[in-house]
Amino acid sequence: MNQLAATPLPEEDRMRADLYNFMGLILSGPPDQMLLDQCAALSGDESDLGQGFATLSKLASKTRPSGAESEFNRLFIGLGRGELLPYASFYLTGFLNEKPLAALRQDMVARGLERAPNVFEPEDNIASLMEMMGAMIAGRFSAPAMLTQQKTFFNRHVAPWAGHFFADLEGAKNSVFYAPVGKIGRAFMQIEAEAFRLSKDN
């Protein structure tokens, strides 16, 4: 019945899913030593994306978990609020828990996606959206989503604001370790937007 799920994922889609999952992981909370070590082992080329990975690798090799946690808290939590509010609703309306979140929840139900029981943040935070894209591409919860479905979800919930958020993260006052994460995210969103723009709706 679910033949698509048994079909091997093309290498390009596997790499896309892996990058979305990586972004979701590194934005969901402060990195532990294992994740820092994994980041330190990364390498990159001369592209914007590659330069982001190369810089992240250098910084990760010098960063301790306690330092990364302090930076994460200053950026995203802070006293009352962090320097950045990584939510679609905030970026698109200026307020939290607005129409973009309601629209996302409707699409999540339609696609069989649901918030993990141990996650209490609104679903329209950047980490969750990156994880959702990765799950759709890889078919983590059902058959891999068709390109048209990926494109629709991306254009509706990610494209309108994620690039702006990642640019803000790259240039944030408190960003050191997370500055190249912003660069990677910004470059990746540009690549994905262009690829979807050029794709045939089939």
CSV table of C-alpha atoms in Angstrom, one decimal:
chain,number,residue,atom,x,y,z
A,1,MET,CA,0.0,0.0,0.0
A,2,ASN,CA,2.8,2.5,0.9
A,3,GLN,CA,5.1,1.8,-2.0
A,4,LEU,CA,6.6,5.3,-2.0
A,5,ALA,CA,8.0,4.8,1.5
A,6,ALA,CA,9.9,1.8,0.4
A,7,THR,CA,11.5,3.6,-2.6
A,8,PRO,CA,15.1,4.8,-1.8
A,9,LEU,CA,15.3,8.5,-1.3
A,10,PRO,CA,17.4,10.2,-4.1
A,11,GLU,CA,20.7,11.4,-2.7
A,12,GLU,CA,19.9,15.1,-3.3
A,13,ASP,CA,16.7,14.8,-1.3
A,14,ARG,CA,18.5,12.9,1.5
A,15,MET,CA,21.0,15.7,1.7
A,16,ARG,CA,18.2,18.3,1.8
A,17,ALA,CA,16.4,16.4,4.5
A,18,ASP,CA,19.6,16.0,6.5
A,19,LEU,CA,20.3,19.8,6.3
A,20,TYR,CA,16.8,20.7,7.4
A,21,ASN,CA,17.1,18.2,10.3
A,22,PHE,CA,20.5,19.7,11.3
A,23,MET,CA,19.0,23.2,11.3
A,24,GLY,CA,16.1,22.0,13.3
A,25,LEU,CA,18.4,20.4,15.8
A,26,ILE,CA,20.8,23.2,16.3
A,27,LEU,CA,18.0,25.8,16.6
A,28,SER,CA,15.9,23.7,19.0
A,29,GLY,CA,18.2,24.2,22.0
A,30,PRO,CA,21.8,24.7,23.0
A,31,PRO,CA,24.2,22.2,21.4
A,32,ASP,CA,25.7,19.6,23.7
A,33,GLN,CA,29.4,18.4,23.3
A,34,MET,CA,28.4,15.7,20.9
A,35,LEU,CA,26.7,18.1,18.5
A,36,LEU,CA,29.6,20.6,18.9
A,37,ASP,CA,32.0,17.8,17.9
A,38,GLN,CA,29.9,17.0,14.9
A,39,CYS,CA,29.9,20.6,13.9
A,40,ALA,CA,33.6,20.8,14.3
A,41,ALA,CA,34.0,18.0,11.8
A,42,LEU,CA,32.1,19.8,9.1
A,43,SER,CA,33.8,21.4,6.1
A,44,GLY,CA,32.7,23.7,3.3
A,45,ASP,CA,33.6,25.1,-0.1
A,46,GLU,CA,33.7,28.7,-1.4
A,47,SER,CA,29.9,29.1,-1.7
A,48,ASP,CA,27.9,31.1,0.9
A,49,LEU,CA,26.6,27.8,2.3
A,50,GLY,CA,30.1,26.2,2.4
A,51,GLN,CA,31.6,29.3,4.0
A,52,GLY,CA,29.0,29.1,6.7
A,53,PHE,CA,29.8,25.5,7.4
A,54,ALA,CA,33.6,26.2,7.5
A,55,THR,CA,33.1,29.1,10.0
A,56,LEU,CA,30.8,27.0,12.1
A,57,SER,CA,33.4,24.2,12.2
A,58,LYS,CA,36.1,26.6,13.4
A,59,LEU,CA,33.9,28.1,16.1
A,60,ALA,CA,32.5,24.7,17.3
A,61,SER,CA,36.0,23.4,17.9
A,62,LYS,CA,36.6,26.3,20.3
A,63,THR,CA,33.1,26.5,21.9
A,64,ARG,CA,32.1,24.8,25.2
A,65,PRO,CA,28.5,23.7,25.8
A,66,SER,CA,28.2,26.3,28.6
A,67,GLY,CA,29.2,29.1,26.3
A,68,ALA,CA,26.8,27.9,23.6
A,69,GLU,CA,24.0,27.7,26.1
A,70,SER,CA,24.7,31.3,27.3
A,71,GLU,CA,24.6,32.5,23.7
A,72,PHE,CA,21.4,30.6,22.9
A,73,ASN,CA,19.7,32.0,26.0
A,74,ARG,CA,20.7,35.6,25.1
A,75,LEU,CA,19.5,35.2,21.6
A,76,PHE,CA,16.2,33.3,22.1
A,77,ILE,CA,15.2,33.5,25.8
A,78,GLY,CA,16.7,36.4,27.7
A,79,LEU,CA,15.0,38.2,30.5
A,80,GLY,CA,11.5,38.4,29.4
A,81,ARG,CA,12.5,37.7,25.8
A,82,GLY,CA,15.7,37.1,23.8
A,83,GLU,CA,17.2,39.3,21.1
A,84,LEU,CA,15.2,37.4,18.5
A,85,LEU,CA,11.8,35.8,18.4
A,86,PRO,CA,12.0,32.9,16.0
A,87,TYR,CA,8.3,32.5,15.2
A,88,ALA,CA,6.5,32.9,11.9
A,89,SER,CA,3.6,34.8,13.6
A,90,PHE,CA,5.9,37.4,15.0
A,91,TYR,CA,7.9,38.0,11.8
A,92,LEU,CA,4.7,38.2,9.7
A,93,THR,CA,2.3,40.0,12.0
A,94,GLY,CA,4.4,41.5,14.9
A,95,PHE,CA,2.6,39.3,17.4
A,96,LEU,CA,2.8,35.7,18.7
A,97,ASN,CA,0.2,33.1,18.2
A,98,GLU,CA,-1.5,34.8,15.2
A,99,LYS,CA,-3.0,33.6,11.9
A,100,PRO,CA,0.3,32.1,10.5
A,101,LEU,CA,0.3,29.7,13.5
A,102,ALA,CA,-3.4,28.8,12.9
A,103,ALA,CA,-2.8,28.2,9.2
A,104,LEU,CA,0.3,26.0,10.0
A,105,ARG,CA,-1.7,23.9,12.5
A,106,GLN,CA,-4.3,23.3,9.8
A,107,ASP,CA,-1.7,22.1,7.3
A,108,MET,CA,0.0,20.0,10.0
A,109,VAL,CA,-3.3,18.1,10.6
A,110,ALA,CA,-3.8,17.6,6.9
A,111,ARG,CA,-0.3,16.1,6.6
A,112,GLY,CA,-0.4,14.0,9.7
A,113,LEU,CA,2.2,16.1,11.5
A,114,GLU,CA,1.8,16.9,15.2
A,115,ARG,CA,3.7,18.6,18.0
A,116,ALA,CA,5.8,16.2,20.1
A,117,PRO,CA,4.2,15.9,23.6
A,118,ASN,CA,7.4,17.1,25.3
A,119,VAL,CA,7.5,20.3,23.1
A,120,PHE,CA,5.6,23.3,24.5
A,121,GLU,CA,6.7,26.0,22.0
A,122,PRO,CA,4.3,27.2,19.4
A,123,GLU,CA,4.6,25.1,16.3
A,124,ASP,CA,5.6,28.1,14.1
A,125,ASN,CA,9.1,28.4,15.6
A,126,ILE,CA,11.9,28.1,13.1
A,127,ALA,CA,13.3,24.8,14.6
A,128,SER,CA,10.0,23.0,14.3
A,129,LEU,CA,9.5,24.2,10.7
A,130,MET,CA,12.9,23.0,9.7
A,131,GLU,CA,12.2,19.6,11.3
A,132,MET,CA,8.8,19.5,9.5
A,133,MET,CA,10.4,20.1,6.1
A,134,GLY,CA,13.0,17.4,6.8
A,135,ALA,CA,10.3,15.0,7.9
A,136,MET,CA,8.2,15.6,4.7
A,137,ILE,CA,11.2,15.1,2.4
A,138,ALA,CA,12.4,12.0,4.1
A,139,GLY,CA,9.0,10.5,4.7
A,140,ARG,CA,9.6,10.1,8.4
A,141,PHE,CA,5.9,9.8,9.3
A,142,SER,CA,4.4,8.6,6.0
A,143,ALA,CA,5.4,8.4,2.4
A,144,PRO,CA,7.9,11.1,1.3
A,145,ALA,CA,6.0,14.2,0.2
A,146,MET,CA,5.8,14.9,-3.5
A,147,LEU,CA,7.8,17.9,-4.6
A,148,THR,CA,4.6,19.9,-5.2
A,149,GLN,CA,3.6,19.3,-1.6
A,150,GLN,CA,7.0,20.3,-0.3
A,151,LYS,CA,6.9,23.5,-2.5
A,152,THR,CA,3.4,24.4,-1.2
A,153,PHE,CA,4.4,24.0,2.4
A,154,PHE,CA,7.7,25.8,2.0
A,155,ASN,CA,6.0,28.8,0.1
A,156,ARG,CA,3.2,29.0,2.7
A,157,HIS,CA,5.1,28.6,6.0
A,158,VAL,CA,8.8,29.0,5.5
A,159,ALA,CA,9.6,31.3,2.5
A,160,PRO,CA,7.7,34.4,3.7
A,161,TRP,CA,10.0,34.9,6.8
A,162,ALA,CA,12.7,32.3,7.3
A,163,GLY,CA,15.3,34.1,5.1
A,164,HIS,CA,14.7,37.3,7.1
A,165,PHE,CA,15.0,35.5,10.4
A,166,PHE,CA,18.3,33.8,9.3
A,167,ALA,CA,19.7,37.2,8.2
A,168,ASP,CA,18.8,38.6,11.6
A,169,LEU,CA,20.5,35.7,13.3
A,170,GLU,CA,23.6,36.1,11.2
A,171,GLY,CA,23.8,39.8,12.2
A,172,ALA,CA,22.5,39.7,15.8
A,173,LYS,CA,24.4,41.5,18.5
A,174,ASN,CA,24.7,38.3,20.6
A,175,SER,CA,25.5,36.0,17.7
A,176,VAL,CA,29.0,34.4,17.6
A,177,PHE,CA,28.5,30.6,17.4
A,178,TYR,CA,25.1,31.2,15.8
A,179,ALA,CA,26.2,33.7,13.3
A,180,PRO,CA,27.3,31.1,10.8
A,181,VAL,CA,24.2,29.1,11.5
A,182,GLY,CA,22.3,32.2,10.3
A,183,LYS,CA,24.5,32.3,7.2
A,184,ILE,CA,23.9,28.6,6.5
A,185,GLY,CA,20.2,29.1,6.9
A,186,ARG,CA,20.0,32.2,4.8
A,187,ALA,CA,21.9,30.5,1.9
A,188,PHE,CA,19.9,27.3,2.2
A,189,MET,CA,16.6,29.1,2.0
A,190,GLN,CA,17.8,31.0,-1.1
A,191,ILE,CA,18.8,27.7,-2.7
A,192,GLU,CA,15.5,26.0,-1.8
A,193,ALA,CA,13.4,29.0,-3.0
A,194,GLU,CA,15.2,29.0,-6.3
A,195,ALA,CA,14.9,25.3,-6.8
A,196,PHE,CA,11.2,25.3,-6.0
A,197,ARG,CA,10.7,28.3,-8.4
A,198,LEU,CA,12.4,26.3,-11.2
A,199,SER,CA,10.7,23.1,-10.4
A,200,LYS,CA,7.8,21.7,-12.5
A,201,ASP,CA,4.6,21.2,-10.5
A,202,ASN,CA,4.3,17.5,-10.9
